[in-house]
mmCIF file of C-alpha atoms in Angstrom:
data_model
loop_
_atom_site.group_PDB
_atom_site.id
_atom_site.type_symbol
_atom_site.label_atom_id
_atom_site.label_comp_id
_atom_site.label_asym_id
_atom_site.label_seq_id
_atom_site.Cartn_x
_atom_site.Cartn_y
_atom_site.Cartn_z
ATOM 1 C CA MET H 17 -19.156 53.838 -94.994
ATOM 2 C CA ALA H 18 -16.401 51.696 -93.602
ATOM 3 C CA THR H 19 -15.718 53.028 -89.964
ATOM 4 C CA ARG H 20 -12.090 53.078 -89.571
ATOM 5 C CA VAL H 21 -9.887 50.356 -87.699
ATOM 6 C CA PRO H 22 -8.099 52.515 -84.720
ATOM 7 C CA ALA H 23 -4.696 52.118 -85.647
ATOM 8 C CA TYR H 24 -4.554 50.215 -82.054
ATOM 9 C CA ARG H 25 -7.220 47.715 -82.585
ATOM 10 C CA GLN H 26 -5.289 46.400 -85.908
ATOM 11 C CA ALA H 27 -2.479 45.922 -83.737
ATOM 12 C CA GLN H 28 -4.092 43.672 -81.460
ATOM 13 C CA LEU H 29 -6.001 41.260 -83.935
ATOM 14 C CA GLU H 30 -2.490 41.426 -85.611
ATOM 15 C CA ILE H 31 -0.523 40.407 -83.029
ATOM 16 C CA LYS H 32 -3.057 37.490 -82.430
ATOM 17 C CA ARG H 33 -3.303 36.475 -86.170
ATOM 18 C CA PHE H 34 0.741 35.883 -85.726
ATOM 19 C CA ILE H 35 0.313 34.146 -82.634
ATOM 20 C CA GLU H 36 -2.590 31.744 -84.012
ATOM 21 C CA VAL H 37 -0.708 31.420 -87.459
ATOM 22 C CA ASN H 38 2.916 30.165 -86.083
ATOM 23 C CA ARG H 39 1.327 28.267 -83.094
ATOM 24 C CA LEU H 40 2.647 30.216 -80.553
ATOM 25 C CA GLY H 41 1.836 28.285 -76.679
ATOM 26 C CA MET H 42 2.203 29.083 -73.340
ATOM 27 C CA GLY H 43 5.676 30.977 -72.767
ATOM 28 C CA ASP H 44 6.154 31.354 -76.077
ATOM 29 C CA PRO H 45 8.395 34.610 -76.891
ATOM 30 C CA LEU H 46 7.548 36.781 -79.514
ATOM 31 C CA PRO H 47 9.742 38.501 -81.771
ATOM 32 C CA PRO H 48 11.555 41.676 -81.222
ATOM 33 C CA GLU H 49 9.374 45.043 -80.897
ATOM 34 C CA ALA H 50 11.796 46.592 -84.409
ATOM 35 C CA VAL H 51 11.079 42.828 -86.126
ATOM 36 C CA LEU H 52 7.505 42.185 -85.089
ATOM 37 C CA ALA H 53 6.757 46.369 -86.263
ATOM 38 C CA LYS H 54 8.218 44.974 -89.652
ATOM 39 C CA GLU H 55 7.044 41.660 -89.971
ATOM 40 C CA LEU H 56 3.423 42.143 -89.362
ATOM 41 C CA GLY H 57 3.126 46.119 -91.146
ATOM 42 C CA ILE H 58 2.472 48.334 -88.510
ATOM 43 C CA SER H 59 4.133 51.549 -86.133
ATOM 44 C CA ARG H 60 6.530 50.330 -83.063
ATOM 45 C CA PRO H 61 3.632 52.776 -81.181
ATOM 46 C CA SER H 62 0.606 51.364 -82.841
ATOM 47 C CA LEU H 63 2.589 47.824 -82.204
ATOM 48 C CA ARG H 64 3.088 48.524 -78.553
ATOM 49 C CA GLU H 65 -0.253 50.191 -77.587
ATOM 50 C CA GLY H 66 -1.584 47.303 -79.182
ATOM 51 C CA MET H 67 0.157 44.839 -77.450
ATOM 52 C CA LYS H 68 -0.680 46.687 -74.141
ATOM 53 C CA ALA H 69 -3.999 45.372 -74.777
ATOM 54 C CA LEU H 70 -3.556 42.749 -74.824
ATOM 55 C CA GLU H 71 -0.963 42.426 -71.840
ATOM 56 C CA SER H 72 -4.588 44.209 -70.255
ATOM 57 C CA LEU H 73 -6.644 40.847 -71.561
ATOM 58 C CA GLY H 74 -3.780 38.409 -70.874
ATOM 59 C CA ILE H 75 -3.259 36.912 -73.938
ATOM 60 C CA VAL H 76 0.553 37.820 -73.702
ATOM 61 C CA GLU H 77 3.086 38.857 -70.482
ATOM 62 C CA SER H 78 6.211 41.395 -70.791
ATOM 63 C CA ARG H 79 9.344 39.848 -68.422
ATOM 64 C CA HIS H 80 11.529 43.301 -67.733
ATOM 65 C CA GLY H 81 14.528 42.398 -69.716
ATOM 66 C CA GLU H 82 13.576 39.353 -71.056
ATOM 67 C CA GLY H 83 11.050 40.556 -73.787
ATOM 68 C CA VAL H 84 6.985 39.316 -74.313
ATOM 69 C CA PHE H 85 5.693 35.804 -74.396
ATOM 70 C CA VAL H 86 2.206 34.554 -74.713
ATOM 71 C CA ALA H 87 0.711 34.371 -71.321
ATOM 72 C CA PRO H 88 -0.453 31.190 -69.400
ATOM 73 C CA PHE H 89 -4.552 30.507 -70.140
ATOM 74 C CA SER H 90 -6.404 31.748 -67.291
ATOM 75 C CA PHE H 91 -10.025 33.189 -66.169
ATOM 76 C CA ASP H 92 -9.378 35.842 -64.030
ATOM 77 C CA THR H 93 -9.036 38.772 -66.508
ATOM 78 C CA ILE H 94 -12.307 37.821 -67.587
ATOM 79 C CA ILE H 95 -13.513 38.744 -64.398
ATOM 80 C CA GLU H 96 -11.840 41.624 -63.323
ATOM 81 C CA ASN H 97 -13.025 43.362 -66.914
ATOM 82 C CA LEU H 98 -16.339 42.073 -66.325
ATOM 83 C CA PRO H 99 -18.502 45.715 -66.516
ATOM 84 C CA TYR H 100 -19.057 47.229 -63.125
ATOM 85 C CA SER H 101 -22.315 48.629 -64.684
ATOM 86 C CA ILE H 102 -23.931 44.926 -64.979
ATOM 87 C CA VAL H 103 -23.756 44.955 -60.602
ATOM 88 C CA ALA H 104 -27.148 46.512 -60.533
ATOM 89 C CA ASP H 105 -27.907 44.482 -63.545
ATOM 90 C CA GLY H 106 -30.874 41.395 -61.971
ATOM 91 C CA LYS H 107 -31.099 40.468 -65.590
ATOM 92 C CA SER H 108 -26.917 39.384 -65.474
ATOM 93 C CA LEU H 109 -27.626 37.489 -62.544
ATOM 94 C CA TYR H 110 -30.191 35.197 -64.165
ATOM 95 C CA ASP H 111 -28.231 34.902 -67.650
ATOM 96 C CA LEU H 112 -25.120 34.234 -66.099
ATOM 97 C CA LEU H 113 -27.086 31.677 -63.129
ATOM 98 C CA GLN H 114 -28.733 30.352 -66.613
ATOM 99 C CA VAL H 115 -25.521 28.945 -68.106
ATOM 100 C CA ARG H 116 -24.548 27.648 -63.577
ATOM 101 C CA ALA H 117 -27.088 25.513 -63.656
ATOM 102 C CA ALA H 118 -27.241 24.355 -67.028
ATOM 103 C CA ILE H 119 -23.068 23.018 -66.970
ATOM 104 C CA GLU H 120 -22.852 22.179 -63.232
ATOM 105 C CA LEU H 121 -26.424 19.737 -63.557
ATOM 106 C CA GLY H 122 -25.377 18.419 -66.530
ATOM 107 C CA VAL H 123 -22.154 16.736 -65.240
ATOM 108 C CA VAL H 124 -23.745 16.290 -61.690
ATOM 109 C CA THR H 125 -23.745 12.790 -61.711
ATOM 110 C CA GLN H 126 -20.601 11.874 -62.824
ATOM 111 C CA VAL H 127 -19.683 12.770 -59.560
ATOM 112 C CA VAL H 128 -21.334 9.833 -57.840
ATOM 113 C CA ASP H 129 -19.089 7.521 -59.435
ATOM 114 C CA ARG H 130 -16.115 8.989 -59.492
ATOM 115 C CA ILE H 131 -15.846 11.240 -56.068
ATOM 116 C CA SER H 132 -13.094 10.409 -53.434
ATOM 117 C CA PRO H 133 -13.998 8.830 -49.681
ATOM 118 C CA GLN H 134 -11.636 11.758 -48.891
ATOM 119 C CA ASP H 135 -13.351 14.453 -50.750
ATOM 120 C CA LYS H 136 -17.470 12.620 -49.549
ATOM 121 C CA ALA H 137 -16.244 13.524 -45.417
ATOM 122 C CA ARG H 138 -14.799 17.200 -46.627
ATOM 123 C CA LEU H 139 -18.135 17.697 -48.478
ATOM 124 C CA ARG H 140 -19.966 17.408 -45.437
ATOM 125 C CA GLU H 141 -17.414 18.802 -43.306
ATOM 126 C CA LEU H 142 -18.134 22.100 -45.403
ATOM 127 C CA ALA H 143 -21.674 21.543 -45.719
ATOM 128 C CA GLU H 144 -22.049 21.621 -41.225
ATOM 129 C CA HIS H 145 -19.307 24.330 -41.045
ATOM 130 C CA MET H 146 -21.729 26.034 -43.247
ATOM 131 C CA VAL H 147 -25.554 25.370 -41.753
ATOM 132 C CA ALA H 148 -23.945 26.250 -38.417
ATOM 133 C CA ALA H 149 -22.536 29.572 -39.365
ATOM 134 C CA ALA H 150 -26.053 30.153 -40.827
ATOM 135 C CA LYS H 151 -27.589 29.946 -37.264
ATOM 136 C CA GLU H 152 -25.102 32.388 -36.540
ATOM 137 C CA GLY H 153 -26.250 34.764 -38.404
ATOM 138 C CA ARG H 154 -23.437 34.573 -40.360
ATOM 139 C CA ASP H 155 -21.922 33.873 -43.898
ATOM 140 C CA PHE H 156 -19.992 30.956 -44.841
ATOM 141 C CA GLU H 157 -18.979 31.930 -49.097
ATOM 142 C CA GLN H 158 -15.754 30.172 -48.577
ATOM 143 C CA GLU H 159 -17.046 27.602 -47.730
ATOM 144 C CA ASP H 160 -19.855 27.528 -49.991
ATOM 145 C CA GLY H 161 -16.806 27.837 -52.718
ATOM 146 C CA GLU H 162 -14.212 24.750 -51.287
ATOM 147 C CA PHE H 163 -17.754 22.643 -51.504
ATOM 148 C CA HIS H 164 -18.567 23.792 -55.169
ATOM 149 C CA ALA H 165 -14.413 23.160 -56.435
ATOM 150 C CA THR H 166 -15.257 19.656 -54.817
ATOM 151 C CA MET H 167 -16.426 18.214 -55.624
ATOM 152 C CA TYR H 168 -16.072 18.250 -59.149
ATOM 153 C CA ARG H 169 -12.178 18.106 -58.907
ATOM 154 C CA CYS H 170 -12.957 14.013 -59.583
ATOM 155 C CA LEU H 171 -14.173 14.804 -63.026
ATOM 156 C CA ASP H 172 -9.783 16.048 -63.415
ATOM 157 C CA ASN H 173 -10.708 17.981 -65.530
ATOM 158 C CA PRO H 174 -8.931 21.779 -65.173
ATOM 159 C CA PHE H 175 -11.518 23.352 -68.044
ATOM 160 C CA LEU H 176 -14.888 22.353 -65.902
ATOM 161 C CA SER H 177 -13.232 23.099 -63.073
ATOM 162 C CA ARG H 178 -12.171 26.257 -64.272
ATOM 163 C CA LEU H 179 -15.200 27.720 -66.056
ATOM 164 C CA ILE H 180 -16.982 26.507 -62.159
ATOM 165 C CA ASP H 181 -14.467 28.477 -60.842
ATOM 166 C CA LEU H 182 -14.903 31.172 -62.637
ATOM 167 C CA PHE H 183 -18.766 30.964 -62.879
ATOM 168 C CA TRP H 184 -19.257 31.049 -59.095
ATOM 169 C CA ARG H 185 -17.008 34.000 -58.352
ATOM 170 C CA VAL H 186 -18.393 35.607 -60.773
ATOM 171 C CA PHE H 187 -22.738 35.366 -59.635
ATOM 172 C CA HIS H 188 -21.319 36.048 -56.123
ATOM 173 C CA ARG H 189 -19.328 39.071 -57.109
ATOM 174 C CA LEU H 190 -22.106 40.317 -58.727
ATOM 175 C CA ASN H 191 -24.517 39.429 -56.157
ATOM 176 C CA GLN H 192 -22.514 41.396 -53.676
ATOM 177 C CA SER H 193 -24.818 43.461 -51.088
ATOM 178 C CA ASP H 194 -24.258 45.696 -48.627
ATOM 179 C CA THR H 195 -27.666 44.406 -46.644
ATOM 180 C CA ALA H 196 -26.970 41.750 -43.836
ATOM 181 C CA PRO H 197 -26.935 38.172 -44.869
ATOM 182 C CA ASP H 198 -30.754 36.291 -44.490
ATOM 183 C CA HIS H 199 -31.210 34.602 -42.366
ATOM 184 C CA TRP H 200 -33.292 32.103 -43.583
ATOM 185 C CA ALA H 201 -31.856 32.373 -46.705
ATOM 186 C CA LEU H 202 -28.581 31.276 -45.185
ATOM 187 C CA GLU H 203 -29.919 28.063 -43.276
ATOM 188 C CA SER H 204 -31.967 26.841 -46.232
ATOM 189 C CA THR H 205 -28.561 27.586 -48.125
ATOM 190 C CA ALA H 206 -26.694 25.469 -45.530
ATOM 191 C CA GLN H 207 -29.227 22.937 -45.105
ATOM 192 C CA ASP H 208 -29.070 22.261 -49.708
ATOM 193 C CA HIS H 209 -25.527 21.549 -49.151
ATOM 194 C CA LEU H 210 -25.836 19.122 -46.782
ATOM 195 C CA ARG H 211 -28.097 17.461 -48.683
ATOM 196 C CA ILE H 212 -25.795 16.554 -51.267
ATOM 197 C CA ALA H 213 -23.323 15.915 -49.722
ATOM 198 C CA GLU H 214 -25.483 13.186 -47.676
ATOM 199 C CA VAL H 215 -27.002 11.429 -51.194
ATOM 200 C CA ILE H 216 -22.954 12.330 -52.776
ATOM 201 C CA ASP H 217 -21.866 9.274 -49.344
ATOM 202 C CA ARG H 218 -25.297 7.219 -50.285
ATOM 203 C CA GLY H 219 -23.869 6.984 -54.328
ATOM 204 C CA ASP H 220 -27.956 8.258 -54.926
ATOM 205 C CA LYS H 221 -27.228 10.096 -58.578
ATOM 206 C CA ALA H 222 -31.497 10.186 -58.726
ATOM 207 C CA ALA H 223 -31.476 12.380 -55.763
ATOM 208 C CA LEU H 224 -28.439 14.249 -56.506
ATOM 209 C CA LEU H 225 -29.883 15.247 -59.508
ATOM 210 C CA GLU H 226 -33.095 15.882 -57.709
ATOM 211 C CA GLU H 227 -30.974 18.374 -54.600
ATOM 212 C CA HIS H 228 -28.796 20.150 -57.063
ATOM 213 C CA GLN H 229 -32.406 20.953 -59.378
ATOM 214 C CA LYS H 230 -33.944 22.458 -55.702
ATOM 215 C CA HIS H 231 -30.291 23.818 -54.537
ATOM 216 C CA PHE H 232 -31.334 26.539 -57.602
ATOM 217 C CA ARG H 233 -34.937 26.381 -57.898
ATOM 218 C CA ALA H 234 -34.087 28.104 -54.331
ATOM 219 C CA ILE H 235 -31.534 30.740 -56.171
ATOM 220 C CA PHE H 236 -33.463 31.521 -58.409
ATOM 221 C CA SER H 237 -36.431 32.416 -56.113
ATOM 222 C CA ARG H 238 -34.454 34.663 -53.937
ATOM 223 C CA LEU H 239 -33.485 36.736 -57.593
ATOM 224 C CA GLN H 240 -37.109 37.210 -58.811
ATOM 225 C CA GLN H 241 -38.004 37.896 -55.407
ATOM 226 C CA ALA H 242 -35.272 39.991 -55.844
ATOM 227 C CA ALA H 243 -34.985 41.714 -59.047
ATOM 228 C CA SER H 244 -37.344 44.321 -60.401
ATOM 229 C CA GLN H 245 -39.391 44.804 -63.948
ATOM 230 C CA GLY H 246 -39.478 41.276 -65.826
ATOM 231 C CA THR H 247 -38.564 39.723 -63.126
ATOM 232 C CA ALA H 248 -41.638 36.973 -63.153
ATOM 233 C CA ALA H 249 -40.603 35.642 -67.039
ATOM 234 C CA GLN H 250 -37.334 35.805 -66.690
ATOM 235 C CA GLY H 251 -37.847 33.282 -63.212
ATOM 236 C CA ARG H 252 -41.098 31.214 -65.112
ATOM 237 C CA GLN H 253 -37.659 30.222 -67.912
ATOM 238 C CA ALA H 254 -35.018 29.578 -65.849
ATOM 239 C CA GLN H 255 -36.750 27.345 -64.015
ATOM 240 C CA ALA H 256 -37.943 25.540 -67.238
ATOM 241 C CA LEU H 257 -34.384 25.484 -68.016
ATOM 242 C CA VAL H 258 -33.410 23.898 -64.236
ATOM 243 C CA GLN H 259 -36.454 21.300 -65.600
ATOM 244 C CA GLN H 260 -34.759 20.846 -69.092
ATOM 245 C CA VAL H 261 -31.599 20.426 -67.667
ATOM 246 C CA ALA H 262 -32.577 18.090 -65.026
ATOM 247 C CA ALA H 263 -34.834 15.405 -67.107
ATOM 248 C CA GLY H 264 -31.873 14.902 -70.022
ATOM 249 C CA GLY H 265 -34.123 17.149 -71.711
ATOM 250 C CA LEU H 266 -31.358 19.224 -73.789
ATOM 251 C CA ASP H 267 -27.084 18.064 -74.534
ATOM 252 C CA LEU H 268 -25.505 20.206 -72.609
ATOM 253 C CA ALA H 269 -24.503 22.830 -76.365
ATOM 254 C CA GLY H 270 -28.320 22.152 -76.881
ATOM 255 C CA ARG H 271 -28.376 24.390 -73.562
ATOM 256 C CA LEU H 272 -25.315 26.982 -74.068
ATOM 257 C CA GLU H 273 -26.748 27.403 -77.989
ATOM 258 C CA ARG H 274 -30.447 28.080 -76.501
ATOM 259 C CA LEU H 275 -28.376 30.929 -73.680
ATOM 260 C CA ASN H 276 -26.355 32.217 -75.732
ATOM 261 C CA LYS H 277 -29.462 33.870 -78.411
#
């Protein structure tokens, strides 16, 4: 026996289908509630509930006194709606880091050809701040995030930048801990970033790929030490993925398809 779809859920599907069929884009208005409910053949209460759900997902936005509009695209709602239960799930961290490594290692060498002298200088400055903070036992999350954003913005791909930022922020959110940061891990991570900045400044693509690979291997290793049952196998799988990416053995589409299986 087929499970009946709740009315509000059906309303969500119908509203999204209406947006797609009518090719509505960012900022386009939806018809008034009464008109849309009649056109979709659903009750106004169900439509209202469906619209609230879509607004919480960032698909539509209500403007007081104006109506409902297609919302601008944003990854923010994805982060805000992450289940809190996965924070303690080491496997989720591995899965997320695998995807992040696949994306970054797949495009990192392009940075050498396109990065500006100003961004090169900024990368070195950020890395030196990270090293100084690590020596004092302080975290440097803000500098770390800016480092990755600065490195990839020269590729002039807003979607790629959003993806990299999304995975970086989600990974750091899931990897947050109440314990004090490990001094050795902080300094090792900071030194990784400094070496990456140096090879970018030299324009050495092979060295950049190697240093970025080492950076991710170090993260995988720390997760392997911290995670619980099954971590060893996951760590080997993660490191094998990084090695394949570095060797150019898989294209980006192939990597992502493999990760989703």
